[in-house]
Amino acid sequence: MAIQKIKENIFSLGTQHWERRIFDELIPTPDGTSYNSYLIVGKEKIALIDTADPSKKDEFIENLKLCGIKKLDLLISNHAEQDHSGCIPDVLSLFPEAKVVTNEKGKSMLMDLLRVIEEKFLTVKDGDTISLGEKTLKFIFTPWVHWPETMVSYLEEEKILFSCDFFGSHYATSSLFATDEERILEDAKRYYAEIMMPFRIQIKKNIEIVESLSLEMIAPSHGPIWKNPSFIINAYKEWISDKFRNIVLIPFVSMHGSTKKMVEYLCDSLMKFGIDVKLFSLPVTDIGEFAIELVDAPTIVIGSPTVLTGAHPLSIFSAYLVNALRPKTRFATVVGSYGWGGKAVEHIQNQFLNLKIDFLEPVLIKGYPRKEDLALLDNLANRIYQKHKDIGLIK
Ligand code: FEO
């Protein structure tokens, strides 16, 4: 990807990973991603902010050479995860005089992850500044967006926040700026749901810090630059808020049709109560889409058959994922069918260790659902309706 000028003496050396379709071997990235790196050429010092994923090393180093800089003073590592730090050793080979600027936690991680030697580091404290001459970089600690060492770098005179993962989106594009904000918002929300949602509480504090800055741009290390910072900040405020939609999510798996019949019946019954419903067939669903819906869903019903003596592994995976992503979900339960018994409910319920969930009475039936079994699902829909009423979603 060509070097792109953001402002006078400020450049993006970002590499686009158009074809990447999975991140961390877990998270679908339907629109690819980018690893943004920013070069600031000051009158006295030159700084590079973040690098690129090792898979893009050749392209990234080529870009850096094309910049024509004769020296690099500061290599700022906002975040030690390898998709941003992975080319630090290569940059240091090219510019051995450069100091890696990070905090103590970041230094320790980079020493562990990339075997960067201690002498290469210049550590900063929260609020420290470094002058590049006519420009000043301020380092602001924003722990847990996404790892404990995460920080952001603020270019004071230009009012640009280099936010690394924070406000990022897995979205490969040739556009430097987020010109189609609503389109990019879809991937930003996916990014929030998959990466940031477990840190919702910490993000609340970090948003306040960001809002206290005078901002003209937010330049994340994934996806395009936000020229209208309040757009993405307001979106984040909405996502981390305590607001719910009147919706029930039903991730399910069915082997012989019994559990499928149950979840479809429950779906219809909930709709009669005026509740939106979204079903996710776990063997084929994009878990990112499920994660996006988790952002403001109050209720999850997991549909699972019993395999041998327990829950289907895919239904356990969905519960494990919900627990890991820590959404603000308030209510959960299980529906499903079994042949001769088992512990499907316990297996699923035991996954929700991180969540303060009101676990509603499950509906487990033997074989294909009969009329009286369907009545149990109507009762469950009614209970969910009452719960949604209790939290003000239904008048
Ligand atoms: Fe994009 Fe947490 O790394």
mmCIF file of C-alpha atoms and ligand atoms in Angstrom:
data_model
loop_
_atom_site.group_PDB
_atom_site.id
_atom_site.type_symbol
_atom_site.label_atom_id
_atom_site.label_comp_id
_atom_site.label_asym_id
_atom_site.label_seq_id
_atom_site.Cartn_x
_atom_site.Cartn_y
_atom_site.Cartn_z
ATOM 1 C CA MET A 1 0.000 0.000 0.000
ATOM 2 C CA ALA A 2 1.343 3.430 -0.951
ATOM 3 C CA ILE A 3 2.543 5.876 1.671
ATOM 4 C CA GLN A 4 -0.248 8.374 2.317
ATOM 5 C CA LYS A 5 0.114 11.900 3.665
ATOM 6 C CA ILE A 6 -2.189 12.816 6.531
ATOM 7 C CA LYS A 7 -0.865 16.318 7.184
ATOM 8 C CA GLU A 8 2.415 18.109 6.626
ATOM 9 C CA ASN A 9 5.185 15.738 7.803
ATOM 10 C CA ILE A 10 2.711 13.138 9.080
ATOM 11 C CA PHE A 11 2.293 9.979 7.007
ATOM 12 C CA SER A 12 0.470 6.663 7.079
ATOM 13 C CA LEU A 13 2.570 3.613 6.162
ATOM 14 C CA GLY A 14 -0.324 1.276 6.762
ATOM 15 C CA THR A 15 -0.417 -2.165 5.238
ATOM 16 C CA GLN A 16 -3.745 -3.569 4.108
ATOM 17 C CA HIS A 17 -4.485 -7.223 4.665
ATOM 18 C CA TRP A 18 -7.303 -7.487 2.138
ATOM 19 C CA GLU A 19 -7.652 -11.252 2.208
ATOM 20 C CA ARG A 20 -7.443 -11.900 5.936
ATOM 21 C CA ARG A 21 -10.612 -13.700 6.955
ATOM 22 C CA ILE A 22 -9.854 -14.748 10.513
ATOM 23 C CA PHE A 23 -8.067 -13.054 13.373
ATOM 24 C CA ASP A 24 -6.471 -14.775 16.349
ATOM 25 C CA GLU A 25 -7.619 -17.978 14.641
ATOM 26 C CA LEU A 26 -10.999 -17.201 16.155
ATOM 27 C CA ILE A 27 -12.633 -14.014 14.907
ATOM 28 C CA PRO A 28 -14.042 -13.682 11.376
ATOM 29 C CA THR A 29 -12.885 -10.566 9.492
ATOM 30 C CA PRO A 30 -15.152 -10.458 6.419
ATOM 31 C CA ASP A 31 -13.680 -7.145 5.229
ATOM 32 C CA GLY A 32 -10.024 -7.969 5.920
ATOM 33 C CA THR A 33 -8.043 -5.602 8.114
ATOM 34 C CA SER A 34 -5.147 -3.180 8.135
ATOM 35 C CA TYR A 35 -2.135 -2.611 10.377
ATOM 36 C CA ASN A 36 -1.610 1.126 10.446
ATOM 37 C CA SER A 37 1.727 2.652 11.201
ATOM 38 C CA TYR A 38 2.319 6.402 11.334
ATOM 39 C CA LEU A 39 5.464 8.380 10.665
ATOM 40 C CA ILE A 40 5.911 11.847 12.171
ATOM 41 C CA VAL A 41 8.866 13.835 10.891
ATOM 42 C CA GLY A 42 9.663 16.497 13.461
ATOM 43 C CA LYS A 43 12.299 19.223 13.097
ATOM 44 C CA GLU A 44 14.477 17.468 15.679
ATOM 45 C CA LYS A 45 13.216 13.919 15.957
ATOM 46 C CA ILE A 46 11.474 11.378 13.755
ATOM 47 C CA ALA A 47 8.962 9.034 15.330
ATOM 48 C CA LEU A 48 7.236 5.929 14.032
ATOM 49 C CA ILE A 49 4.039 4.866 15.780
ATOM 50 C CA ASP A 50 3.374 1.105 15.786
ATOM 51 C CA THR A 51 4.523 -1.251 13.022
ATOM 52 C CA ALA A 52 2.654 -4.084 11.298
ATOM 53 C CA ASP A 53 1.763 -7.723 11.556
ATOM 54 C CA PRO A 54 4.767 -9.974 10.756
ATOM 55 C CA SER A 55 2.863 -11.396 7.777
ATOM 56 C CA LYS A 56 3.214 -7.942 6.170
ATOM 57 C CA LYS A 57 6.847 -7.418 7.113
ATOM 58 C CA ASP A 58 8.283 -7.147 3.602
ATOM 59 C CA GLU A 59 5.700 -4.623 2.437
ATOM 60 C CA PHE A 60 5.984 -2.596 5.614
ATOM 61 C CA ILE A 61 9.784 -2.415 5.616
ATOM 62 C CA GLU A 62 9.735 -1.514 1.921
ATOM 63 C CA ASN A 63 7.360 1.365 2.699
ATOM 64 C CA LEU A 64 9.600 2.543 5.499
ATOM 65 C CA LYS A 65 12.609 2.571 3.167
ATOM 66 C CA LEU A 66 10.621 4.493 0.560
ATOM 67 C CA CYS A 67 10.031 7.281 3.073
ATOM 68 C CA GLY A 68 13.607 8.283 2.523
ATOM 69 C CA ILE A 69 14.347 8.998 6.167
ATOM 70 C CA LYS A 70 18.005 8.736 7.123
ATOM 71 C CA LYS A 71 17.385 8.054 10.793
ATOM 72 C CA LEU A 72 14.646 7.052 13.182
ATOM 73 C CA ASP A 73 14.754 8.367 16.744
ATOM 74 C CA LEU A 74 11.644 6.918 18.320
ATOM 75 C CA LEU A 75 9.707 3.749 17.654
ATOM 76 C CA ILE A 76 6.546 4.104 19.677
ATOM 77 C CA SER A 77 4.777 0.936 20.678
ATOM 78 C CA ASN A 78 1.285 1.734 21.890
ATOM 79 C CA HIS A 79 0.416 -1.934 22.276
ATOM 80 C CA ALA A 80 2.595 -5.052 22.460
ATOM 81 C CA GLU A 81 0.301 -7.379 20.514
ATOM 82 C CA GLN A 82 2.154 -8.678 17.495
ATOM 83 C CA ASP A 83 -0.196 -7.306 14.854
ATOM 84 C CA HIS A 84 1.284 -3.897 15.768
ATOM 85 C CA SER A 85 4.609 -4.749 17.338
ATOM 86 C CA GLY A 86 5.616 -7.705 15.182
ATOM 87 C CA CYS A 87 7.977 -5.747 12.907
ATOM 88 C CA ILE A 88 9.792 -3.902 15.725
ATOM 89 C CA PRO A 89 12.871 -6.185 15.454
ATOM 90 C CA ASP A 90 13.017 -5.522 11.697
ATOM 91 C CA VAL A 91 12.722 -1.757 12.174
ATOM 92 C CA LEU A 92 15.487 -1.911 14.774
ATOM 93 C CA SER A 93 17.684 -3.793 12.316
ATOM 94 C CA LEU A 94 17.146 -0.997 9.804
ATOM 95 C CA PHE A 95 17.519 1.811 12.362
ATOM 96 C CA PRO A 96 19.624 0.449 15.238
ATOM 97 C CA GLU A 97 19.780 3.891 16.861
ATOM 98 C CA ALA A 98 15.995 4.047 17.405
ATOM 99 C CA LYS A 99 14.598 3.775 20.919
ATOM 100 C CA VAL A 100 11.454 1.762 21.510
ATOM 101 C CA VAL A 101 9.126 4.029 23.472
ATOM 102 C CA THR A 102 6.581 2.279 25.650
ATOM 103 C CA ASN A 103 5.576 1.896 29.286
ATOM 104 C CA GLU A 104 7.066 -0.565 31.771
ATOM 105 C CA LYS A 105 4.414 -3.200 31.119
ATOM 106 C CA GLY A 106 4.837 -2.830 27.366
ATOM 107 C CA LYS A 107 8.589 -3.159 27.690
ATOM 108 C CA SER A 108 8.278 -6.362 29.678
ATOM 109 C CA MET A 109 5.860 -7.813 27.124
ATOM 110 C CA LEU A 110 8.000 -6.860 24.133
ATOM 111 C CA MET A 111 11.020 -8.432 25.792
ATOM 112 C CA ASP A 112 9.017 -11.637 26.287
ATOM 113 C CA LEU A 113 7.184 -11.713 22.971
ATOM 114 C CA LEU A 114 9.794 -10.412 20.555
ATOM 115 C CA ARG A 115 13.006 -10.780 22.547
ATOM 116 C CA VAL A 116 13.814 -7.078 22.180
ATOM 117 C CA ILE A 117 16.771 -6.394 24.482
ATOM 118 C CA GLU A 118 16.419 -4.013 27.431
ATOM 119 C CA GLU A 119 18.911 -1.428 26.122
ATOM 120 C CA LYS A 120 16.603 -0.613 23.228
ATOM 121 C CA PHE A 121 13.835 0.848 25.398
ATOM 122 C CA LEU A 122 12.870 4.299 26.563
ATOM 123 C CA THR A 123 10.012 3.892 29.023
ATOM 124 C CA VAL A 124 7.408 6.564 29.667
ATOM 125 C CA LYS A 125 4.915 7.220 32.438
ATOM 126 C CA ASP A 126 1.293 8.183 32.040
ATOM 127 C CA GLY A 127 1.136 11.786 30.817
ATOM 128 C CA ASP A 128 4.801 12.026 29.795
ATOM 129 C CA THR A 129 5.638 14.041 26.696
ATOM 130 C CA ILE A 130 8.465 13.897 24.171
ATOM 131 C CA SER A 131 9.247 16.836 21.911
ATOM 132 C CA LEU A 132 10.020 16.138 18.255
ATOM 133 C CA GLY A 133 10.940 19.790 17.787
ATOM 134 C CA GLU A 134 7.875 21.760 16.778
ATOM 135 C CA LYS A 135 5.605 18.802 17.605
ATOM 136 C CA THR A 136 4.955 17.103 20.939
ATOM 137 C CA LEU A 137 3.825 13.574 21.614
ATOM 138 C CA LYS A 138 1.979 12.891 24.835
ATOM 139 C CA PHE A 139 1.566 9.320 26.072
ATOM 140 C CA ILE A 140 -1.682 8.491 27.809
ATOM 141 C CA PHE A 141 -2.222 5.116 29.453
ATOM 142 C CA THR A 142 -5.462 3.426 28.474
ATOM 143 C CA PRO A 143 -5.187 -0.008 30.067
ATOM 144 C CA TRP A 144 -7.323 -2.838 28.703
ATOM 145 C CA VAL A 145 -8.069 -1.425 25.303
ATOM 146 C CA HIS A 146 -6.985 -4.114 24.545
ATOM 147 C CA TRP A 147 -4.247 -5.453 26.857
ATOM 148 C CA PRO A 148 -3.065 -4.153 30.247
ATOM 149 C CA GLU A 149 -0.138 -2.218 28.762
ATOM 150 C CA THR A 150 -2.180 -0.432 26.092
ATOM 151 C CA MET A 151 -1.581 3.296 25.719
ATOM 152 C CA VAL A 152 -2.404 5.978 23.160
ATOM 153 C CA SER A 153 -0.170 8.716 21.733
ATOM 154 C CA TYR A 154 -1.514 12.233 21.319
ATOM 155 C CA LEU A 155 0.132 14.682 18.946
ATOM 156 C CA GLU A 156 -0.697 17.874 20.795
ATOM 157 C CA GLU A 157 -0.172 20.573 18.161
ATOM 158 C CA GLU A 158 -2.068 18.681 15.458
ATOM 159 C CA LYS A 159 -4.716 17.297 17.841
ATOM 160 C CA ILE A 160 -4.336 13.767 16.458
ATOM 161 C CA LEU A 161 -4.869 10.781 18.711
ATOM 162 C CA PHE A 162 -3.021 7.622 17.670
ATOM 163 C CA SER A 163 -5.249 5.149 19.408
ATOM 164 C CA CYS A 164 -3.998 1.719 18.249
ATOM 165 C CA ASP A 165 -6.800 -0.847 18.801
ATOM 166 C CA PHE A 166 -9.100 1.683 20.481
ATOM 167 C CA PHE A 167 -11.711 2.909 17.921
ATOM 168 C CA GLY A 168 -10.281 0.508 15.324
ATOM 169 C CA SER A 169 -12.093 -1.525 12.711
ATOM 170 C CA HIS A 170 -11.117 -4.627 10.803
ATOM 171 C CA TYR A 171 -11.633 -2.972 7.434
ATOM 172 C CA ALA A 172 -9.126 -3.056 4.597
ATOM 173 C CA THR A 173 -9.436 0.008 2.404
ATOM 174 C CA SER A 174 -7.466 2.272 0.096
ATOM 175 C CA SER A 175 -9.145 5.284 1.745
ATOM 176 C CA LEU A 176 -7.043 6.976 4.367
ATOM 177 C CA PHE A 177 -10.065 8.544 6.031
ATOM 178 C CA ALA A 178 -13.424 7.151 7.086
ATOM 179 C CA THR A 179 -15.412 8.907 4.385
ATOM 180 C CA ASP A 180 -18.317 6.440 4.507
ATOM 181 C CA GLU A 181 -18.751 6.517 8.263
ATOM 182 C CA GLU A 182 -21.939 4.472 8.439
ATOM 183 C CA ARG A 183 -20.385 1.628 6.419
ATOM 184 C CA ILE A 184 -17.225 1.563 8.476
ATOM 185 C CA LEU A 185 -19.278 1.720 11.640
ATOM 186 C CA GLU A 186 -20.486 -1.825 10.913
ATOM 187 C CA ASP A 187 -16.921 -3.117 11.120
ATOM 188 C CA ALA A 188 -16.094 -0.844 14.041
ATOM 189 C CA LYS A 189 -19.021 -2.347 15.951
ATOM 190 C CA ARG A 190 -17.888 -5.840 15.037
ATOM 191 C CA TYR A 191 -14.424 -4.887 16.268
ATOM 192 C CA TYR A 192 -15.859 -3.530 19.508
ATOM 193 C CA ALA A 193 -17.974 -6.660 20.023
ATOM 194 C CA GLU A 194 -15.182 -9.124 19.303
ATOM 195 C CA ILE A 195 -12.235 -7.326 20.887
ATOM 196 C CA MET A 196 -13.331 -4.552 23.225
ATOM 197 C CA MET A 197 -16.600 -5.682 24.798
ATOM 198 C CA PRO A 198 -14.936 -7.692 27.605
ATOM 199 C CA PHE A 199 -13.422 -4.376 28.768
ATOM 200 C CA ARG A 200 -16.618 -2.320 28.744
ATOM 201 C CA ILE A 201 -16.090 -0.997 32.254
ATOM 202 C CA GLN A 202 -12.493 0.070 31.587
ATOM 203 C CA ILE A 203 -13.543 1.656 28.298
ATOM 204 C CA LYS A 204 -15.951 3.926 30.178
ATOM 205 C CA LYS A 205 -13.017 5.441 32.047
ATOM 206 C CA ASN A 206 -10.845 5.640 28.943
ATOM 207 C CA ILE A 207 -13.579 7.360 26.932
ATOM 208 C CA GLU A 208 -13.631 10.118 29.548
ATOM 209 C CA ILE A 209 -9.883 10.581 29.093
ATOM 210 C CA VAL A 210 -10.245 10.736 25.315
ATOM 211 C CA GLU A 211 -13.140 13.194 25.546
ATOM 212 C CA SER A 212 -11.046 15.533 27.671
ATOM 213 C CA LEU A 213 -8.646 15.993 24.724
ATOM 214 C CA SER A 214 -9.086 18.498 21.965
ATOM 215 C CA LEU A 215 -9.320 16.245 18.890
ATOM 216 C CA GLU A 216 -9.239 16.776 15.148
ATOM 217 C CA MET A 217 -8.599 13.159 14.199
ATOM 218 C CA ILE A 218 -8.475 9.712 15.704
ATOM 219 C CA ALA A 219 -5.946 7.553 13.867
ATOM 220 C CA PRO A 220 -6.345 3.930 14.971
ATOM 221 C CA SER A 221 -4.018 1.110 13.975
ATOM 222 C CA HIS A 222 -6.811 -0.864 12.282
ATOM 223 C CA GLY A 223 -9.130 0.645 9.672
ATOM 224 C CA PRO A 224 -9.386 4.202 8.388
ATOM 225 C CA ILE A 225 -8.782 7.448 10.284
ATOM 226 C CA TRP A 226 -11.768 9.140 11.885
ATOM 227 C CA LYS A 227 -11.820 12.793 10.814
ATOM 228 C CA ASN A 228 -14.945 13.324 12.822
ATOM 229 C CA PRO A 229 -13.872 11.901 16.200
ATOM 230 C CA SER A 230 -17.203 12.503 17.904
ATOM 231 C CA PHE A 231 -18.860 10.049 15.473
ATOM 232 C CA ILE A 232 -16.907 7.038 16.723
ATOM 233 C CA ILE A 233 -16.721 8.284 20.314
ATOM 234 C CA ASN A 234 -20.525 8.604 20.438
ATOM 235 C CA ALA A 235 -20.902 5.132 18.917
ATOM 236 C CA TYR A 236 -18.666 3.704 21.650
ATOM 237 C CA LYS A 237 -20.662 5.526 24.300
ATOM 238 C CA GLU A 238 -23.815 3.925 22.973
ATOM 239 C CA TRP A 239 -22.248 0.439 22.908
ATOM 240 C CA ILE A 240 -20.865 0.623 26.443
ATOM 241 C CA SER A 241 -24.053 2.156 27.852
ATOM 242 C CA ASP A 242 -26.524 0.154 29.930
ATOM 243 C CA LYS A 243 -29.197 0.428 27.236
ATOM 244 C CA PHE A 244 -30.834 -2.741 25.894
ATOM 245 C CA ARG A 245 -32.917 -3.569 22.846
ATOM 246 C CA ASN A 246 -36.065 -5.633 23.235
ATOM 247 C CA ILE A 247 -34.504 -8.718 21.662
ATOM 248 C CA VAL A 248 -33.764 -12.363 22.435
ATOM 249 C CA LEU A 249 -30.807 -14.138 20.839
ATOM 250 C CA ILE A 250 -31.109 -17.857 20.207
ATOM 251 C CA PRO A 251 -27.866 -19.565 19.235
ATOM 252 C CA PHE A 252 -28.753 -23.190 18.595
ATOM 253 C CA VAL A 253 -27.691 -26.506 17.163
ATOM 254 C CA SER A 254 -30.011 -29.334 16.254
ATOM 255 C CA MET A 255 -29.029 -32.823 15.158
ATOM 256 C CA HIS A 256 -32.352 -34.400 14.197
ATOM 257 C CA GLY A 257 -34.761 -31.478 14.145
ATOM 258 C CA SER A 258 -36.244 -31.613 17.668
ATOM 259 C CA THR A 259 -34.275 -28.685 19.095
ATOM 260 C CA LYS A 260 -34.806 -26.765 15.836
ATOM 261 C CA LYS A 261 -38.555 -27.210 16.176
ATOM 262 C CA MET A 262 -38.323 -25.929 19.745
ATOM 263 C CA VAL A 263 -36.323 -22.797 18.972
ATOM 264 C CA GLU A 264 -38.524 -21.939 15.990
ATOM 265 C CA TYR A 265 -41.623 -22.351 18.119
ATOM 266 C CA LEU A 266 -40.096 -20.235 20.867
ATOM 267 C CA CYS A 267 -39.197 -17.604 18.279
ATOM 268 C CA ASP A 268 -42.841 -17.377 17.140
ATOM 269 C CA SER A 269 -44.085 -17.261 20.691
ATOM 270 C CA LEU A 270 -41.698 -14.434 21.623
ATOM 271 C CA MET A 271 -42.726 -12.514 18.515
ATOM 272 C CA LYS A 272 -46.353 -12.714 19.666
ATOM 273 C CA PHE A 273 -45.215 -10.936 22.822
ATOM 274 C CA GLY A 274 -43.734 -8.165 20.679
ATOM 275 C CA ILE A 275 -40.133 -9.234 21.271
ATOM 276 C CA ASP A 276 -37.570 -9.253 18.468
ATOM 277 C CA VAL A 277 -35.719 -12.542 18.024
ATOM 278 C CA LYS A 278 -32.584 -13.545 16.188
ATOM 279 C CA LEU A 279 -31.614 -17.171 15.603
ATOM 280 C CA PHE A 280 -28.049 -18.296 14.951
ATOM 281 C CA SER A 281 -27.510 -21.788 13.613
ATOM 282 C CA LEU A 282 -24.209 -22.501 15.316
ATOM 283 C CA PRO A 283 -22.701 -24.905 12.761
ATOM 284 C CA VAL A 284 -22.828 -22.206 10.070
ATOM 285 C CA THR A 285 -23.075 -18.869 11.867
ATOM 286 C CA ASP A 286 -20.472 -16.114 11.707
ATOM 287 C CA ILE A 287 -19.681 -15.722 15.387
ATOM 288 C CA GLY A 288 -18.857 -12.077 14.736
ATOM 289 C CA GLU A 289 -22.507 -11.454 13.837
ATOM 290 C CA PHE A 290 -23.546 -13.161 17.045
ATOM 291 C CA ALA A 291 -21.049 -11.013 18.975
ATOM 292 C CA ILE A 292 -22.431 -7.813 17.390
ATOM 293 C CA GLU A 293 -25.936 -8.682 18.539
ATOM 294 C CA LEU A 294 -24.649 -9.409 22.035
ATOM 295 C CA VAL A 295 -23.701 -5.742 22.436
ATOM 296 C CA ASP A 296 -27.186 -4.785 23.600
ATOM 297 C CA ALA A 297 -29.212 -7.997 23.919
ATOM 298 C CA PRO A 298 -30.721 -8.588 27.362
ATOM 299 C CA THR A 299 -31.572 -12.264 26.873
ATOM 300 C CA ILE A 300 -29.936 -15.355 25.390
ATOM 301 C CA VAL A 301 -31.594 -18.731 24.966
ATOM 302 C CA ILE A 302 -29.213 -21.491 23.941
ATOM 303 C CA GLY A 303 -30.764 -24.338 22.001
ATOM 304 C CA SER A 304 -28.920 -27.613 22.423
ATOM 305 C CA PRO A 305 -29.551 -31.281 21.853
ATOM 306 C CA THR A 306 -27.976 -33.781 24.201
ATOM 307 C CA VAL A 307 -25.035 -35.618 22.684
ATOM 308 C CA LEU A 308 -24.272 -38.828 24.562
ATOM 309 C CA THR A 309 -24.660 -37.475 28.107
ATOM 310 C CA GLY A 310 -24.115 -33.747 27.709
ATOM 311 C CA ALA A 311 -24.656 -30.578 25.731
ATOM 312 C CA HIS A 312 -23.596 -30.388 22.113
ATOM 313 C CA PRO A 313 -20.011 -28.987 21.962
ATOM 314 C CA LEU A 314 -21.117 -26.102 19.730
ATOM 315 C CA SER A 315 -23.682 -24.939 22.286
ATOM 316 C CA ILE A 316 -21.016 -25.105 25.010
ATOM 317 C CA PHE A 317 -18.746 -23.066 22.740
ATOM 318 C CA SER A 318 -21.440 -20.405 22.293
ATOM 319 C CA ALA A 319 -21.922 -20.144 26.074
ATOM 320 C CA TYR A 320 -18.156 -20.027 26.603
ATOM 321 C CA LEU A 321 -17.897 -17.258 24.015
ATOM 322 C CA VAL A 322 -20.659 -15.238 25.676
ATOM 323 C CA ASN A 323 -18.891 -15.605 29.003
ATOM 324 C CA ALA A 324 -15.561 -14.527 27.487
ATOM 325 C CA LEU A 325 -17.021 -11.484 25.724
ATOM 326 C CA ARG A 326 -18.785 -10.346 28.920
ATOM 327 C CA PRO A 327 -21.770 -8.598 27.361
ATOM 328 C CA LYS A 328 -24.293 -6.837 29.583
ATOM 329 C CA THR A 329 -26.765 -9.724 29.126
ATOM 330 C CA ARG A 330 -29.177 -10.096 32.062
ATOM 331 C CA PHE A 331 -31.126 -13.293 31.361
ATOM 332 C CA ALA A 332 -30.238 -16.688 29.929
ATOM 333 C CA THR A 333 -31.572 -20.183 29.704
ATOM 334 C CA VAL A 334 -31.424 -23.390 27.700
ATOM 335 C CA VAL A 335 -33.950 -25.247 25.604
ATOM 336 C CA GLY A 336 -33.381 -28.597 23.944
ATOM 337 C CA SER A 337 -34.167 -32.200 23.463
ATOM 338 C CA TYR A 338 -32.613 -35.389 24.778
ATOM 339 C CA GLY A 339 -32.928 -39.088 24.144
ATOM 340 C CA TRP A 340 -32.199 -40.738 27.482
ATOM 341 C CA GLY A 341 -31.046 -38.042 29.901
ATOM 342 C CA GLY A 342 -27.830 -36.191 30.570
ATOM 343 C CA LYS A 343 -26.457 -32.942 31.861
ATOM 344 C CA ALA A 344 -26.851 -30.512 28.963
ATOM 345 C CA VAL A 345 -28.188 -27.671 31.130
ATOM 346 C CA GLU A 346 -25.431 -27.959 33.745
ATOM 347 C CA HIS A 347 -22.756 -28.031 31.061
ATOM 348 C CA ILE A 348 -24.046 -24.811 29.504
ATOM 349 C CA GLN A 349 -24.942 -23.008 32.724
ATOM 350 C CA ASN A 350 -21.479 -23.702 34.126
ATOM 351 C CA GLN A 351 -19.923 -21.633 31.336
ATOM 352 C CA PHE A 352 -21.437 -18.362 32.553
ATOM 353 C CA LEU A 353 -18.994 -17.814 35.400
ATOM 354 C CA ASN A 354 -18.133 -14.187 34.578
ATOM 355 C CA LEU A 355 -21.681 -12.970 34.164
ATOM 356 C CA LYS A 356 -24.295 -11.882 36.663
ATOM 357 C CA ILE A 357 -27.107 -13.656 34.897
ATOM 358 C CA ASP A 358 -30.605 -14.449 36.043
ATOM 359 C CA PHE A 359 -30.795 -18.035 34.786
ATOM 360 C CA LEU A 360 -34.396 -18.771 33.846
ATOM 361 C CA GLU A 361 -35.927 -22.231 34.182
ATOM 362 C CA PRO A 362 -34.801 -24.259 31.152
ATOM 363 C CA VAL A 363 -37.040 -26.362 28.919
ATOM 364 C CA LEU A 364 -35.594 -29.827 28.272
ATOM 365 C CA ILE A 365 -37.840 -32.365 26.663
ATOM 366 C CA LYS A 366 -37.536 -35.995 25.632
ATOM 367 C CA GLY A 367 -37.567 -36.585 21.886
ATOM 368 C CA TYR A 368 -39.597 -34.543 19.433
ATOM 369 C CA PRO A 369 -41.718 -31.821 21.094
ATOM 370 C CA ARG A 370 -45.348 -32.656 21.848
ATOM 371 C CA LYS A 371 -48.200 -30.201 22.444
ATOM 372 C CA GLU A 372 -47.530 -30.046 26.173
ATOM 373 C CA ASP A 373 -43.823 -29.411 25.505
ATOM 374 C CA LEU A 374 -44.684 -26.494 23.261
ATOM 375 C CA ALA A 375 -46.811 -25.092 26.062
ATOM 376 C CA LEU A 376 -43.673 -25.032 28.213
ATOM 377 C CA LEU A 377 -42.045 -22.869 25.565
ATOM 378 C CA ASP A 378 -45.031 -20.500 25.642
ATOM 379 C CA ASN A 379 -44.506 -20.255 29.407
ATOM 380 C CA LEU A 380 -40.843 -19.467 28.851
ATOM 381 C CA ALA A 381 -41.737 -16.749 26.328
ATOM 382 C CA ASN A 382 -44.119 -15.302 28.886
ATOM 383 C CA ARG A 383 -41.403 -15.290 31.563
ATOM 384 C CA ILE A 384 -39.015 -13.511 29.213
ATOM 385 C CA TYR A 385 -41.765 -10.997 28.395
ATOM 386 C CA GLN A 386 -42.194 -10.300 32.116
ATOM 387 C CA LYS A 387 -38.427 -9.881 32.551
ATOM 388 C CA HIS A 388 -38.243 -7.444 29.658
ATOM 389 C CA LYS A 389 -41.140 -5.552 31.185
ATOM 390 C CA ASP A 390 -39.349 -5.451 34.546
ATOM 391 C CA ILE A 391 -36.317 -3.749 32.987
ATOM 392 C CA GLY A 392 -38.461 -1.245 31.118
ATOM 393 C CA LEU A 393 -38.144 -2.629 27.581
ATOM 394 C CA ILE A 394 -41.884 -3.189 27.252
ATOM 395 C CA LYS A 395 -44.495 -0.743 28.552
HETATM 396 FE FE1 FEO B 1 -4.706 -5.017 17.052
HETATM 397 FE FE2 FEO B 1 -4.751 -5.987 20.331
HETATM 398 O O1 FEO B 1 -4.084 -5.808 18.606
#
